[in-house]
GROMACS .gro file of C-alpha atoms in nm:
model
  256
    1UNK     CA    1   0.747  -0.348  -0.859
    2UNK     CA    2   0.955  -0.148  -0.576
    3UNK     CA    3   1.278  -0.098  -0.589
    4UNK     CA    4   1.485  -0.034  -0.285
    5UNK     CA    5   1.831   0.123  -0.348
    6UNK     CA    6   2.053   0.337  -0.155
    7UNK     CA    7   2.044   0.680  -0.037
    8UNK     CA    8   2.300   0.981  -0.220
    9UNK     CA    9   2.380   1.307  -0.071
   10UNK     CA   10   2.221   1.490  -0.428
   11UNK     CA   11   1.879   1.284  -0.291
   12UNK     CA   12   1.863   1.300   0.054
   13UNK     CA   13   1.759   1.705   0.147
   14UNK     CA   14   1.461   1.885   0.147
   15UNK     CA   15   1.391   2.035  -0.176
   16UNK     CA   16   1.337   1.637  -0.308
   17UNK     CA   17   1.075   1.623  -0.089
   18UNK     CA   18   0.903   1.880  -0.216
   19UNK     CA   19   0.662   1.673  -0.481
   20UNK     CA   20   0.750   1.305  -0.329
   21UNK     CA   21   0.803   1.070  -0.023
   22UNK     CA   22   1.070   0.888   0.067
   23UNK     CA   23   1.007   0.550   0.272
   24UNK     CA   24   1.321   0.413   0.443
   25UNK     CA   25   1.389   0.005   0.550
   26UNK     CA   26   1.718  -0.092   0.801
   27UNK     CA   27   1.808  -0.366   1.006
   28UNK     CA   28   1.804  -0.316   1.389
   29UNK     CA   29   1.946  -0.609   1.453
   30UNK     CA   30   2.297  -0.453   1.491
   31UNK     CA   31   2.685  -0.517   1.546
   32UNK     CA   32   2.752  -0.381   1.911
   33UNK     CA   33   3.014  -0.095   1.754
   34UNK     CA   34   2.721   0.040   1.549
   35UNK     CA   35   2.518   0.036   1.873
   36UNK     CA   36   2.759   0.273   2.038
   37UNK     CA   37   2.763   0.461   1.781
   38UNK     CA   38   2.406   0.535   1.764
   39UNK     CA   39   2.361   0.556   2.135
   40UNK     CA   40   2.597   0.844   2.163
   41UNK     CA   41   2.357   1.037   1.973
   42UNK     CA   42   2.050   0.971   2.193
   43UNK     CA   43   1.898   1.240   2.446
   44UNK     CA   44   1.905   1.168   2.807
   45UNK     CA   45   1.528   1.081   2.811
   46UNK     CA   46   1.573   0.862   2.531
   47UNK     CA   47   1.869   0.695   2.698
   48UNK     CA   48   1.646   0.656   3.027
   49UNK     CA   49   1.391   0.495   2.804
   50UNK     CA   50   1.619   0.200   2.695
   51UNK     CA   51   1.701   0.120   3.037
   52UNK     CA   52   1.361   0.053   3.121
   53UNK     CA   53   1.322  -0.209   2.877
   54UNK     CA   54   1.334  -0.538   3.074
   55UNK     CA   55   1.494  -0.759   2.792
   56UNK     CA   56   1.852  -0.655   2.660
   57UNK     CA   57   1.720  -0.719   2.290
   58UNK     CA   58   1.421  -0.496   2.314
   59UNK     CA   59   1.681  -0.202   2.455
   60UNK     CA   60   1.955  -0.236   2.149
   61UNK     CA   61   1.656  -0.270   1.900
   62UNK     CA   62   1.516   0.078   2.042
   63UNK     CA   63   1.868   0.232   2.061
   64UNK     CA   64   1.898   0.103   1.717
   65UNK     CA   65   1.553   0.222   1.554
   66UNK     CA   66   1.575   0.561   1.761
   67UNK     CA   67   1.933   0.598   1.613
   68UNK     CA   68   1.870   0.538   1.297
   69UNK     CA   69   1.587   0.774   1.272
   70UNK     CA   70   1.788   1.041   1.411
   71UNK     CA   71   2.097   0.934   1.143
   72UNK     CA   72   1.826   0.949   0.856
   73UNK     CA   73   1.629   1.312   0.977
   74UNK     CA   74   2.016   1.453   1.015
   75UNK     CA   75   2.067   1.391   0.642
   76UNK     CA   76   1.767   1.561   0.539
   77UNK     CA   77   1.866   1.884   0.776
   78UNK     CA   78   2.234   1.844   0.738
   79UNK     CA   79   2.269   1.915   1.117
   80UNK     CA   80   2.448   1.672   1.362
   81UNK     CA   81   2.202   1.396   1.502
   82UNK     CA   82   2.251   1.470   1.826
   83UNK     CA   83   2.088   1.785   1.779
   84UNK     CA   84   1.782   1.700   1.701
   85UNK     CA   85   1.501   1.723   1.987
   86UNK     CA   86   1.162   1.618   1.970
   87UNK     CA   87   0.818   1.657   2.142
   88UNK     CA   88   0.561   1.421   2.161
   89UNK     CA   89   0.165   1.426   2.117
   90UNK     CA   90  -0.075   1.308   2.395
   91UNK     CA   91  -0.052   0.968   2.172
   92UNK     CA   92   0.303   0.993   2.161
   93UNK     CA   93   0.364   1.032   1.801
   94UNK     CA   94   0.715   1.263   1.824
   95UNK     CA   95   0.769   1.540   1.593
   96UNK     CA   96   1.078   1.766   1.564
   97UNK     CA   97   1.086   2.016   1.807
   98UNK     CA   98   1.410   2.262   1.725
   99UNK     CA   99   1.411   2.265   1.398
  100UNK     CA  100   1.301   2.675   1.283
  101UNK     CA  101   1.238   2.621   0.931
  102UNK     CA  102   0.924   2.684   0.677
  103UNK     CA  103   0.958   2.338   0.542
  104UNK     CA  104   0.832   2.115   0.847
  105UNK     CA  105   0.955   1.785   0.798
  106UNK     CA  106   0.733   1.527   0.908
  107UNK     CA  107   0.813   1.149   0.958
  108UNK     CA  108   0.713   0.842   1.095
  109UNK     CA  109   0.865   0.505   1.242
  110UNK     CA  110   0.774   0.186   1.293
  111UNK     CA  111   0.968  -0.174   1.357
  112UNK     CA  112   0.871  -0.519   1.393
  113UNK     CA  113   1.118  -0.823   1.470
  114UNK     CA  114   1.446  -0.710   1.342
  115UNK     CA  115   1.325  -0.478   1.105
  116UNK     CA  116   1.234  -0.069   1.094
  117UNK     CA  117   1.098   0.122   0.830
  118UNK     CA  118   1.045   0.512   0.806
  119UNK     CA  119   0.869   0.790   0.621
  120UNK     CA  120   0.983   1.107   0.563
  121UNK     CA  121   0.758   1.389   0.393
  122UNK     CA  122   0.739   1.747   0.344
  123UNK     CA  123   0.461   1.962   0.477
  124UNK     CA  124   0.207   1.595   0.484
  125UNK     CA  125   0.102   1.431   0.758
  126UNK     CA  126   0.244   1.083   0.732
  127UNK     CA  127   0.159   0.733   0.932
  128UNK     CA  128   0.354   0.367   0.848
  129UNK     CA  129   0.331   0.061   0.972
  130UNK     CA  130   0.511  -0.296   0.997
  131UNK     CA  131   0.436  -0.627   1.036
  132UNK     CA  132   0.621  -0.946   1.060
  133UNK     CA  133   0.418  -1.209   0.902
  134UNK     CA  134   0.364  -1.484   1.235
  135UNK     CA  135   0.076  -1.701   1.236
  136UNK     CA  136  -0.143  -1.606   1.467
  137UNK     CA  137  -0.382  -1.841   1.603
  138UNK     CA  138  -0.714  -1.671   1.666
  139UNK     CA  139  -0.722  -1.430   1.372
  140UNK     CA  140  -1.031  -1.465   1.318
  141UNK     CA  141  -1.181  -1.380   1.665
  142UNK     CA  142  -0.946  -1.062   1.633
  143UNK     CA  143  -1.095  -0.989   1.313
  144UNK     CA  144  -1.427  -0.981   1.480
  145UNK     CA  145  -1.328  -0.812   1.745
  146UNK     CA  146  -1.107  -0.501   1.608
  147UNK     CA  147  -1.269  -0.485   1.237
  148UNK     CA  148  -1.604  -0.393   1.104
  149UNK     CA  149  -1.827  -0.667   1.004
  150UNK     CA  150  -1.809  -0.648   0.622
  151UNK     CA  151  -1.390  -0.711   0.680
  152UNK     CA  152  -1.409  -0.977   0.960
  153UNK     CA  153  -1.679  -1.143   0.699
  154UNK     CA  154  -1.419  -1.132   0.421
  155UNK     CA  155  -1.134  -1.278   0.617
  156UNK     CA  156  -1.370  -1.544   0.747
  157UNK     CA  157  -1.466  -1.645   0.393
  158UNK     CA  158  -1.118  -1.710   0.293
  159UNK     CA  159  -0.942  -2.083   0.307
  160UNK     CA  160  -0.755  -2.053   0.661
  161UNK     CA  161  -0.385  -2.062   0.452
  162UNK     CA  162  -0.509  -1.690   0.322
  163UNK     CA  163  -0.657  -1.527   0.612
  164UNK     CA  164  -0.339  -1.432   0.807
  165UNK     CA  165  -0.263  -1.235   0.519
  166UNK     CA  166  -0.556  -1.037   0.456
  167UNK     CA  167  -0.578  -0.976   0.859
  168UNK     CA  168  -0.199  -0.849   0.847
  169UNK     CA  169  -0.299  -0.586   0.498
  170UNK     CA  170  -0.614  -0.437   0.678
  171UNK     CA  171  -0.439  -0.401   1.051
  172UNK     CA  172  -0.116  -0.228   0.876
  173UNK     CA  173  -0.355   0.018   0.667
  174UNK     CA  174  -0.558   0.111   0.983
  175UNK     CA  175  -0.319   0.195   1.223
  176UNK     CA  176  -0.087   0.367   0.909
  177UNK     CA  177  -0.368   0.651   0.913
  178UNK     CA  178  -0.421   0.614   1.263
  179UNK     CA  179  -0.058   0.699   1.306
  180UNK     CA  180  -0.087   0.965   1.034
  181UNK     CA  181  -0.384   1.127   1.183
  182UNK     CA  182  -0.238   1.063   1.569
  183UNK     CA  183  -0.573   0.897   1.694
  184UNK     CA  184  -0.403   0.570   1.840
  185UNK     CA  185  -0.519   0.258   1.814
  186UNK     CA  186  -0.873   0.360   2.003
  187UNK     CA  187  -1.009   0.452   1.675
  188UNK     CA  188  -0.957   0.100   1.496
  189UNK     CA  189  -1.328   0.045   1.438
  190UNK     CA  190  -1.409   0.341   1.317
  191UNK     CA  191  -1.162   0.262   0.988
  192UNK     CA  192  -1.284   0.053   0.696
  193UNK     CA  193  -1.064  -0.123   0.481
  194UNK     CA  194  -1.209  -0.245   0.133
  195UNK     CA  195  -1.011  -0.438  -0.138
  196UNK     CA  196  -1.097  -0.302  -0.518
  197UNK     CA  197  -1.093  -0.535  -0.820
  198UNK     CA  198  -0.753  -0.486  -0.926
  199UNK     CA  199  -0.640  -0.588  -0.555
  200UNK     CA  200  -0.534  -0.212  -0.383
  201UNK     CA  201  -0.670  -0.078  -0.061
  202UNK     CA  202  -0.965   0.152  -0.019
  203UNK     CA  203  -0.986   0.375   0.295
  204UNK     CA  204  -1.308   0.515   0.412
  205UNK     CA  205  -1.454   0.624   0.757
  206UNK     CA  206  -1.791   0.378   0.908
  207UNK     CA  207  -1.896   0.671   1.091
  208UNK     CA  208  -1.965   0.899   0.805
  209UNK     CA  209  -1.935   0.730   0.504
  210UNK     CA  210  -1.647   0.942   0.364
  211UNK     CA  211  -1.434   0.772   0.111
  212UNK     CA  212  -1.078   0.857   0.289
  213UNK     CA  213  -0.863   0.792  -0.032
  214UNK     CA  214  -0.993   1.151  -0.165
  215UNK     CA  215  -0.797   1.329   0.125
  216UNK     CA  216  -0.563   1.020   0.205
  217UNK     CA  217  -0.293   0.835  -0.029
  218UNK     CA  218  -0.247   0.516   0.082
  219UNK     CA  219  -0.048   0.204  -0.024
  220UNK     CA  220   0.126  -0.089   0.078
  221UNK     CA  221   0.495  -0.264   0.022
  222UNK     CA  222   0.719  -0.496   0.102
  223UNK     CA  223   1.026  -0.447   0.272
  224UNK     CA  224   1.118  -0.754   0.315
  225UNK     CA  225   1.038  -1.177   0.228
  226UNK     CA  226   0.848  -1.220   0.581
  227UNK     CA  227   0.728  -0.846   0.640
  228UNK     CA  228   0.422  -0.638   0.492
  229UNK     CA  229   0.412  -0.286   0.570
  230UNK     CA  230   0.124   0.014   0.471
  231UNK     CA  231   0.184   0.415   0.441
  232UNK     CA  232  -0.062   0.686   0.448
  233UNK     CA  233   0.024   1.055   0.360
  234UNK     CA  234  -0.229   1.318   0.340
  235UNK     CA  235  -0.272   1.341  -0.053
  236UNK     CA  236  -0.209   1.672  -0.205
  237UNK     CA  237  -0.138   1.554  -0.537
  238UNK     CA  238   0.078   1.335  -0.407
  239UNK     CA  239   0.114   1.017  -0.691
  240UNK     CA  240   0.229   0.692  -0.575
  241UNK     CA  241   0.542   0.667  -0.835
  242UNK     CA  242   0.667   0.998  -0.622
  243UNK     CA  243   0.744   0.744  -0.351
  244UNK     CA  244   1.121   0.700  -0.350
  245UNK     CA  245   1.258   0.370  -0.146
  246UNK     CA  246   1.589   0.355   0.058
  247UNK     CA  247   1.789   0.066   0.231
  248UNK     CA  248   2.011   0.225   0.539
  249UNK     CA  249   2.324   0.074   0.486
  250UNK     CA  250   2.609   0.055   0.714
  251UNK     CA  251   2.840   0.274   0.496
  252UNK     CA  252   2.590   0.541   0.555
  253UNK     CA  253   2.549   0.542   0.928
  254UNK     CA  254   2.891   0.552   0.977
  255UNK     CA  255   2.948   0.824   0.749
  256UNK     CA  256   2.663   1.075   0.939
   0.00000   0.00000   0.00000
């Protein structure tokens, strides 16, 4: 069972990171004077990109998740958020781009309906996803279409009540290591999700038949009653009770 508690100074820096993970879940649906808050922190090109968003809850949900992570990564450096600068991939995963240190700190964000969840690792590459659990009406034709055969065949074979759920644990597995690896969603297919007896989530690769869980930890959670989320972190001895869980807190962003 995971427990999610909340962050201390004596946890949050760099040396904890060292042997473990820490996965982070916080609500962007915010109060408008924790908005502002956040916002001042932002870059001018990340302020530019929440104007562009057409609807005014899409911009205070990105002002919020793009806050937060900067709040969070601050901790961890014990810089000023505002500080922090980051460059960007030809997929457009960011990574920090100031930061002169031997440690690289590596993270990775995702949000879905009013929720955001984020991993931070040392020296790993590292890839999360969320989902909020909607019905979705065709599942099964999207199964088909984005999955291999053997997993659109297993959500098929299920009663319709449990297919929406295995659909939402293989897309949030894929396109964790897609995210982890920075291939985009262009290389869904070439991902193969398999459930073992005892219910957990193998990884392995159709093209070459390499078993993905030997260089790839992977695992799933819950952050919350109507959410499912996945993480992958390249391995390197990396055991799945090293995975430390954190709820940002409102005390906490206005204290960084």
């Amino acid at each position: 069972m995971i427990l999610w508690h909340y962050p201390s100074k004596n946890l949050i820096n760099l040396t904890n990171l060292k042997n473990a993970l820490h996965i982070w879940r916080a609500d962007i649906d915010l109060r408008p004077e924790l908005l502002t808050k956040l916002a001042v922190n932002l870059s001018l090109d990340e302020r530019q990109r929440a104007d562009r968003f057409y609807f005014e809850r899409d911009k205070k949900k990105y002002i919020a998740s793009r806050g937060l992570l900067r709040i969070i990564l601050s901790g961890y450096l014990n810089i000023e958020p505002d500080r922090l600068e980051f460059r960007y991939s030809q997929q457009g995963k960011p990574e920090l781009n100031n930061i002169d240190t031997e440690a690289r700190l590596c993270f990775n964000v995702s949000h879905s309906q009013d929720l955001a969840v984020y991993a931070i690792a040392l020296n790993r590459a590292v890839g999360i996803d969320l989902e909020y659990l909607r019905q979705i009406a065709d599942v099964q034709q999207l199964a088909e279409r984005f999955f291999s055969r053997s997993e659109s065949s297993l959500i098929n074979a299920l009663p319709e009540s449990q297919q929406q759920q295995l659909f939402f644990r293989f897309w949030t597995i894929k396109e964790a290591y897609l995210k982890a690896t920075g291939e985009g969603l262009s290389g869904l297919q070439a991902i193969a999700v398999s459930i073992t007896p005892e219910n957990a989530i193998n990884l392995s690769s159709t093209e070459s038949n390499i078993l993905l869980n030997n260089q790839w930890f992977c695992t799933e959670f819950k952050p919350g009653a109507e959410y499912t989320g996945a993480l992958v972190v390249e391995r390197k001895d990396l055991e799945e009770n090293a995975i430390e869980y954190f709820t940002l807190e409102t005390d906490y962003i206005m204290n960084h």
